Short mmCIF file of C-alpha atoms in Angstrom, two decimals:
data_model
loop_
_atom_site.label_atom_id
_atom_site.label_comp_id
_atom_site.label_asym_id
_atom_site.label_seq_id
_atom_site.Cartn_x
_atom_site.Cartn_y
_atom_site.Cartn_z
CA MET E 293 0.00 0.00 0.00
CA SER E 294 1.32 3.43 -0.90
CA SER E 295 1.85 6.02 1.83
CA PRO E 296 -1.09 8.40 2.45
CA SER E 297 -0.66 11.97 1.31
CA PRO E 298 0.86 14.03 4.15
CA SER E 299 -1.40 16.99 3.39
CA TYR E 300 -4.51 14.81 3.66
CA PHE E 301 -3.64 13.33 7.03
CA SER E 302 -1.58 16.06 8.70
CA SER E 303 -3.08 17.95 11.61
CA PRO E 304 -3.72 21.66 11.03
CA SER E 305 -1.74 23.92 13.32
CA ARG E 306 -3.24 26.65 15.46
CA SER E 307 -1.60 28.80 18.10
CA PHE E 308 -3.13 28.00 21.49
CA THR E 309 -2.47 29.05 25.07
CA PRO E 310 -4.25 26.90 27.65
CA SER E 311 -6.44 28.85 30.06
CA SER E 312 -8.86 26.26 31.41
CA PRO E 313 -11.81 27.05 33.68
CA ILE E 314 -11.56 24.69 36.64
CA SER E 315 -15.32 24.01 36.59
CA ILE E 316 -15.28 22.47 33.10
CA PRO E 317 -13.91 18.93 32.64
CA PRO E 318 -10.75 18.80 30.46
CA SER E 319 -12.50 16.90 27.68
CA GLN E 320 -15.13 19.64 27.45
CA GLN E 321 -12.57 22.46 27.58
CA PHE E 322 -10.97 21.27 24.36
CA ARG E 323 -14.27 20.82 22.54
CA LEU E 324 -15.48 24.29 23.52
CA ARG E 325 -12.36 25.94 22.13
CA ALA E 326 -12.50 24.05 18.80
CA LEU E 327 -8.83 23.20 19.20
CA LEU E 328 -7.24 21.65 16.12
CA SER E 329 -4.24 19.95 17.75
CA THR E 330 -3.89 18.64 21.29
CA CYS E 331 -0.10 18.31 21.44
CA GLY E 332 1.39 20.14 24.41
CA THR E 333 -1.91 21.53 25.63
CA THR E 334 -2.47 19.43 28.76
CA SER E 335 -0.72 17.13 31.19
CA ASN E 336 -3.75 14.82 31.17
CA ILE E 337 -3.76 11.45 29.48
CA GLN E 338 -4.79 11.59 25.82
CA ALA E 339 -6.18 8.80 23.68
CA ASN E 340 -6.64 7.60 20.11
CA LEU E 341 -10.19 6.75 19.02
CA LEU E 342 -11.32 4.00 16.65
CA VAL E 343 -15.04 3.31 16.16
CA LEU E 344 -16.01 0.05 14.47
CA PRO E 345 -19.20 -1.77 13.48
CA SER E 346 -19.97 -4.20 16.31
CA ARG E 347 -19.20 -7.29 14.20
CA TYR E 348 -15.51 -6.37 14.32
CA ALA E 349 -15.32 -5.71 18.07
CA GLU E 350 -14.09 -9.10 19.26
CA ASP E 351 -11.44 -9.31 16.56
CA PHE E 352 -10.20 -5.80 17.36
CA LYS E 353 -10.04 -6.51 21.10
CA ALA E 354 -7.95 -9.59 20.29
CA PHE E 355 -5.79 -7.48 17.98
CA CYS E 356 -5.09 -5.00 20.79
CA VAL E 357 -4.14 -7.81 23.16
CA ARG E 358 -1.71 -9.20 20.57
CA ASN E 359 -0.28 -5.77 19.69
CA PRO E 360 -0.10 -3.85 22.99
CA VAL E 361 2.73 -1.52 22.00
CA PRO E 362 0.96 0.38 19.20
CA CYS E 363 -2.63 -0.38 20.29
CA SER E 364 -2.98 -0.50 24.05
CA LEU E 365 -6.65 -0.58 24.99
CA LEU E 366 -7.84 1.98 27.57
CA ASP E 367 -11.63 1.85 27.29
CA ILE E 368 -14.46 0.33 25.22
CA THR E 369 -17.98 1.66 24.79
CA SER E 370 -21.16 -0.36 24.60
CA PRO E 371 -22.84 -0.58 21.16
CA GLY E 372 -24.29 2.80 20.24
CA GLU E 373 -22.90 4.51 23.34
CA TYR E 374 -20.53 7.46 23.00
CA SER E 375 -19.51 8.26 26.58
CA SER E 376 -16.28 7.11 28.23
CA ARG E 377 -15.29 6.27 31.78
CA LEU E 378 -12.12 8.27 31.18
CA ALA E 379 -13.87 11.67 31.20
CA ALA E 380 -17.03 13.04 32.79
CA TYR E 381 -19.90 14.35 30.64
CA THR E 382 -18.11 13.35 27.48
CA ASP E 383 -19.49 12.81 24.00
CA LEU E 384 -17.00 10.95 21.83
CA ARG E 385 -18.88 12.13 18.72
CA THR E 386 -18.00 15.77 19.36
CA ASP E 387 -15.25 16.04 21.98
CA ILE E 388 -12.31 15.46 19.63
CA PRO E 389 -11.09 18.44 17.58
CA ALA E 390 -11.18 16.62 14.22
CA TYR E 391 -12.31 13.23 12.94
CA ASN E 392 -11.68 10.89 10.01
CA VAL E 393 -14.40 8.82 8.34
CA TYR E 394 -13.58 5.60 6.48
CA ILE E 395 -16.00 3.76 4.21
CA ASP E 396 -15.14 0.18 3.20
CA GLY E 397 -11.50 0.68 4.17
CA VAL E 398 -11.03 3.94 2.25
CA LEU E 399 -10.63 7.36 3.86
CA ASP E 400 -13.76 9.23 2.81
CA GLU E 401 -13.58 12.43 4.89
CA SER E 402 -10.83 14.00 7.00
CA GLY E 403 -11.04 16.86 9.48
CA LYS E 404 -14.75 16.62 10.34
CA ASP E 405 -15.65 18.55 13.49
CA ASN E 406 -18.13 15.89 14.67
CA VAL E 407 -19.43 12.45 13.73
CA LYS E 408 -22.91 12.61 15.27
CA THR E 409 -24.55 11.57 12.01
CA GLU E 410 -22.13 8.73 11.27
CA TRP E 411 -22.08 7.17 14.77
CA SER E 412 -24.86 4.55 14.70
CA SER E 413 -26.46 2.28 17.28
CA ASP E 414 -24.24 -0.52 15.97
CA HIS E 415 -20.93 1.27 16.50
CA ILE E 416 -18.49 0.46 19.33
CA GLY E 417 -15.76 2.92 20.32
CA PHE E 418 -12.23 1.94 21.37
CA LEU E 419 -9.89 4.35 23.14
CA LEU E 420 -6.19 3.53 22.78
CA GLY E 421 -3.06 4.86 24.44
CA CYS E 422 -1.35 7.96 23.01
CA SER E 423 2.26 9.08 23.36
CA TYR E 424 1.23 12.72 23.88
CA SER E 425 0.43 11.47 27.39
CA PHE E 426 4.09 11.18 28.41
CA GLU E 427 5.35 14.36 26.76
CA THR E 428 4.63 16.54 29.80
CA ALA E 429 6.71 14.13 31.90
CA LEU E 430 9.54 14.52 29.38
CA ALA E 431 9.19 18.31 29.45
CA ARG E 432 9.41 18.35 33.26
CA GLN E 433 12.88 16.83 32.91
CA GLY E 434 14.01 19.30 30.25
CA LEU E 435 13.35 16.85 27.42
CA ALA E 436 10.34 18.41 25.70
CA PRO E 437 10.07 17.07 22.13
CA ARG E 438 10.78 19.64 19.44
CA HIS E 439 7.32 19.33 17.84
CA MET E 440 5.79 20.08 21.25
CA LEU E 441 7.79 23.31 21.53
CA LEU E 442 6.78 24.27 17.99
CA ARG E 443 3.11 23.42 18.61
CA LYS E 444 3.09 20.84 15.84
CA SER E 445 1.71 17.33 15.58
CA VAL E 446 4.28 14.58 16.10
CA PRO E 447 5.83 13.19 12.87
CA MET E 448 4.61 9.65 12.10
CA PHE E 449 5.73 7.03 9.60
CA ILE E 450 4.53 3.68 8.31
CA SER E 451 7.23 1.18 9.31
CA ASN E 452 8.01 -2.37 8.22
CA ILE E 453 7.45 -3.82 11.71
CA PRO E 454 4.86 -6.59 11.29
CA LEU E 455 1.73 -6.74 13.41
CA ASN E 456 0.36 -9.88 15.02
CA PRO E 457 -2.88 -10.79 13.19
CA ALA E 458 -6.27 -11.28 14.85
CA GLY E 459 -9.35 -12.31 12.88
CA VAL E 460 -10.14 -9.89 10.07
CA PHE E 461 -7.22 -7.72 11.15
CA SER E 462 -4.92 -10.09 9.36
CA LYS E 463 -2.13 -7.89 8.01
CA GLY E 464 -0.37 -4.60 8.41
CA THR E 465 2.62 -2.92 10.02
CA TYR E 466 3.27 -0.49 12.85
CA VAL E 467 2.89 3.23 12.47
CA VAL E 468 5.66 4.86 14.53
CA SER E 469 5.99 8.35 15.96
CA MET E 470 9.37 10.12 15.96
CA ARG E 471 11.07 12.54 18.32
CA TRP E 472 14.58 14.00 18.10
CA TYR E 473 17.06 13.51 20.96
CA LYS E 474 20.76 13.57 21.62
CA PRO E 475 22.22 10.06 22.04
CA SER E 476 23.23 10.93 25.60
CA ASP E 477 19.59 11.71 26.48
CA ILE E 478 18.16 8.37 25.35
CA PRO E 479 18.65 6.46 28.64
CA LYS E 480 16.72 9.16 30.51
CA VAL E 481 14.03 9.23 27.82
CA GLN E 482 13.72 5.46 28.15
CA ASP E 483 13.39 5.66 31.93
CA ILE E 484 10.65 8.30 31.75
CA THR E 485 8.53 6.79 28.99
CA ARG E 486 8.90 3.18 30.14
CA ARG E 487 6.49 3.95 33.00
CA TYR E 488 3.75 4.78 30.50
CA ALA E 489 3.31 1.24 29.23
CA ARG E 490 -0.27 1.90 28.12
CA GLN E 491 0.83 4.98 26.18
CA HIS E 492 3.35 3.04 24.03
CA GLY E 493 6.04 2.86 26.70
CA GLU E 494 9.73 3.22 25.89
CA PRO E 495 11.22 3.69 22.39
CA ILE E 496 11.26 0.69 20.06
CA ALA E 497 14.11 1.97 17.84
CA TRP E 498 16.47 4.93 17.56
CA GLY E 499 19.32 6.30 15.51
CA TRP E 500 19.96 6.19 11.78
CA ASP E 501 20.59 2.46 11.82
CA GLY E 502 17.33 2.01 13.70
CA ALA E 503 15.49 4.14 11.14
CA GLU E 504 16.87 2.01 8.34
CA LYS E 505 15.99 -1.23 10.13
CA ILE E 506 12.34 -0.28 10.55
CA GLY E 507 12.08 1.02 6.97
CA VAL E 508 11.64 4.77 7.48
CA LEU E 509 15.12 6.16 6.76
CA ASP E 510 14.40 7.38 3.21
CA ARG E 511 11.30 9.28 4.32
CA ILE E 512 13.22 10.95 7.14
CA ARG E 513 15.95 12.00 4.74
CA SER E 514 13.34 13.46 2.40
CA LYS E 515 11.42 15.03 5.33
CA THR E 516 8.26 13.26 4.19
CA VAL E 517 5.81 12.14 6.88
CA ASP E 518 2.97 9.65 6.47
CA PHE E 519 0.94 11.31 9.24
CA GLY E 520 1.42 14.41 11.37
CA GLU E 521 3.87 17.21 10.61
CA TRP E 522 7.57 17.20 9.84
CA THR E 523 9.94 18.66 12.44
CA ASP E 524 13.67 19.18 11.90
CA GLY E 525 16.22 17.96 14.43
CA GLU E 526 19.53 19.51 15.40
CA GLU E 527 22.84 18.25 14.00
CA ASP E 528 23.70 16.43 17.23
CA GLU E 529 20.29 14.73 17.52
CA ILE E 530 19.05 11.40 16.19
CA PRO E 531 15.52 10.11 15.52
CA VAL E 532 13.84 8.10 18.29
CA PHE E 533 10.74 6.00 17.56
CA TRP E 534 7.69 4.81 19.49
CA GLY E 535 4.68 2.73 18.50
CA SER E 536 1.66 4.81 17.48
CA GLY E 537 -2.08 4.31 17.89
CA VAL E 538 -2.55 5.53 14.31
CA THR E 539 -1.63 1.92 13.51
CA SER E 540 -5.32 1.19 14.11
CA GLN E 541 -6.35 3.46 11.23
CA LEU E 542 -3.75 1.99 8.92
CA ILE E 543 -5.04 -1.56 9.44
CA VAL E 544 -8.58 -0.44 8.66
CA MET E 545 -7.25 0.57 5.23
CA GLU E 546 -4.84 -2.34 4.82
CA CYS E 547 -7.51 -4.92 5.70
CA GLY E 548 -10.33 -3.22 3.80
CA ILE E 549 -12.70 -3.15 6.78
CA GLU E 550 -16.24 -2.89 5.42
CA GLY E 551 -18.82 -0.38 6.55
CA VAL E 552 -18.39 3.00 8.24
CA VAL E 553 -15.36 3.33 10.55
CA LEU E 554 -14.67 6.50 12.52
CA SER E 555 -11.50 7.77 14.16
CA HIS E 556 -9.75 10.85 15.48
CA MET E 557 -7.69 12.75 12.93
CA PRO E 558 -4.02 11.99 13.68
CA GLY E 559 -2.68 14.58 16.12
CA CYS E 560 -6.16 15.56 17.32
CA MET E 561 -6.70 13.36 20.35
CA PHE E 562 -9.38 12.65 22.93
CA VAL E 563 -8.38 14.38 26.19
CA THR E 564 -9.31 12.49 29.35
CA ASP E 565 -9.85 13.80 32.88
CA ILE E 566 -6.93 11.71 34.17
CA PRO E 567 -3.63 13.50 35.04
CA ASP E 568 -0.59 11.80 33.60
CA GLU E 569 0.92 10.83 36.97
CA GLU E 570 -2.40 9.55 38.30
CA ALA E 571 -2.74 7.36 35.22
CA LEU E 572 0.19 5.26 36.36
CA MET E 573 -1.93 4.10 39.32
CA ARG E 574 -5.30 3.68 37.61
CA MET E 575 -4.87 0.65 35.37
CA LEU E 576 -6.05 -2.88 35.82
CA PRO E 577 -2.77 -4.83 35.69
CA THR E 578 -4.31 -7.78 33.88
CA SER E 579 -6.16 -5.94 31.15
CA GLY E 580 -4.69 -2.45 31.00
CA ILE E 581 -8.17 -0.89 30.90
CA PHE E 582 -8.56 2.16 33.11
CA PHE E 583 -10.99 2.50 35.96
CA SER E 584 -12.91 5.76 35.95
#
């Protein structure tokens, strides 16, 4: 499958300075401001969204169990429901800044501001871990990713890392996100992000050899992203890669999933009410699904 057009999938940028009323839940704050990118805007846990016809639910749950690095499951809705235990008073049809709509495995619309019409009584929503969740922890230690400082979406690439199949989700490869770091910073970056196992955890590859091994070196050299926005590194920095929840959207296309499938637009995440540090204590160890 050829790489999606960067302009079609990239998150629009908009300058934003958080100023959140305490009385409004975080998920509602972002919806009310019509924010177009959630990177660097909150220390709360953020999540990817994939909404599938109910007949695919069991296969996708099995897929997440078999592929926990890119697709760690945080919450599942009941058929037709659009609230989440991860945020009070939420409406998953409207509380994400921008949505994608897929029909029969093909991206039909990108950047929709709501999916109230498309979300049917047969749809089930899945919230998956997002690496934006650990970026505040990195910033606290002086390791803020460059895209975060520039208010951009993280660069993402389709890798050659194979996924473990589950039912109809029978093929595909990881999508990876990339951040620039000095080689000397990598051990500290590993220590910080390792704690966020349900938000992709520690890096899965780094350096130019790592980029070549996972099949993304040529795109980095040409500054061509598959999702998100390109960000330049400094001369003494190397690319560092994590699994990405956008993998879930790629497999919808790769596997030609029939019917209407909904998702967040890459870079425009669902913001939960759970602070990043609190999240480390709110997971069920056996399943990884959060308590609310």
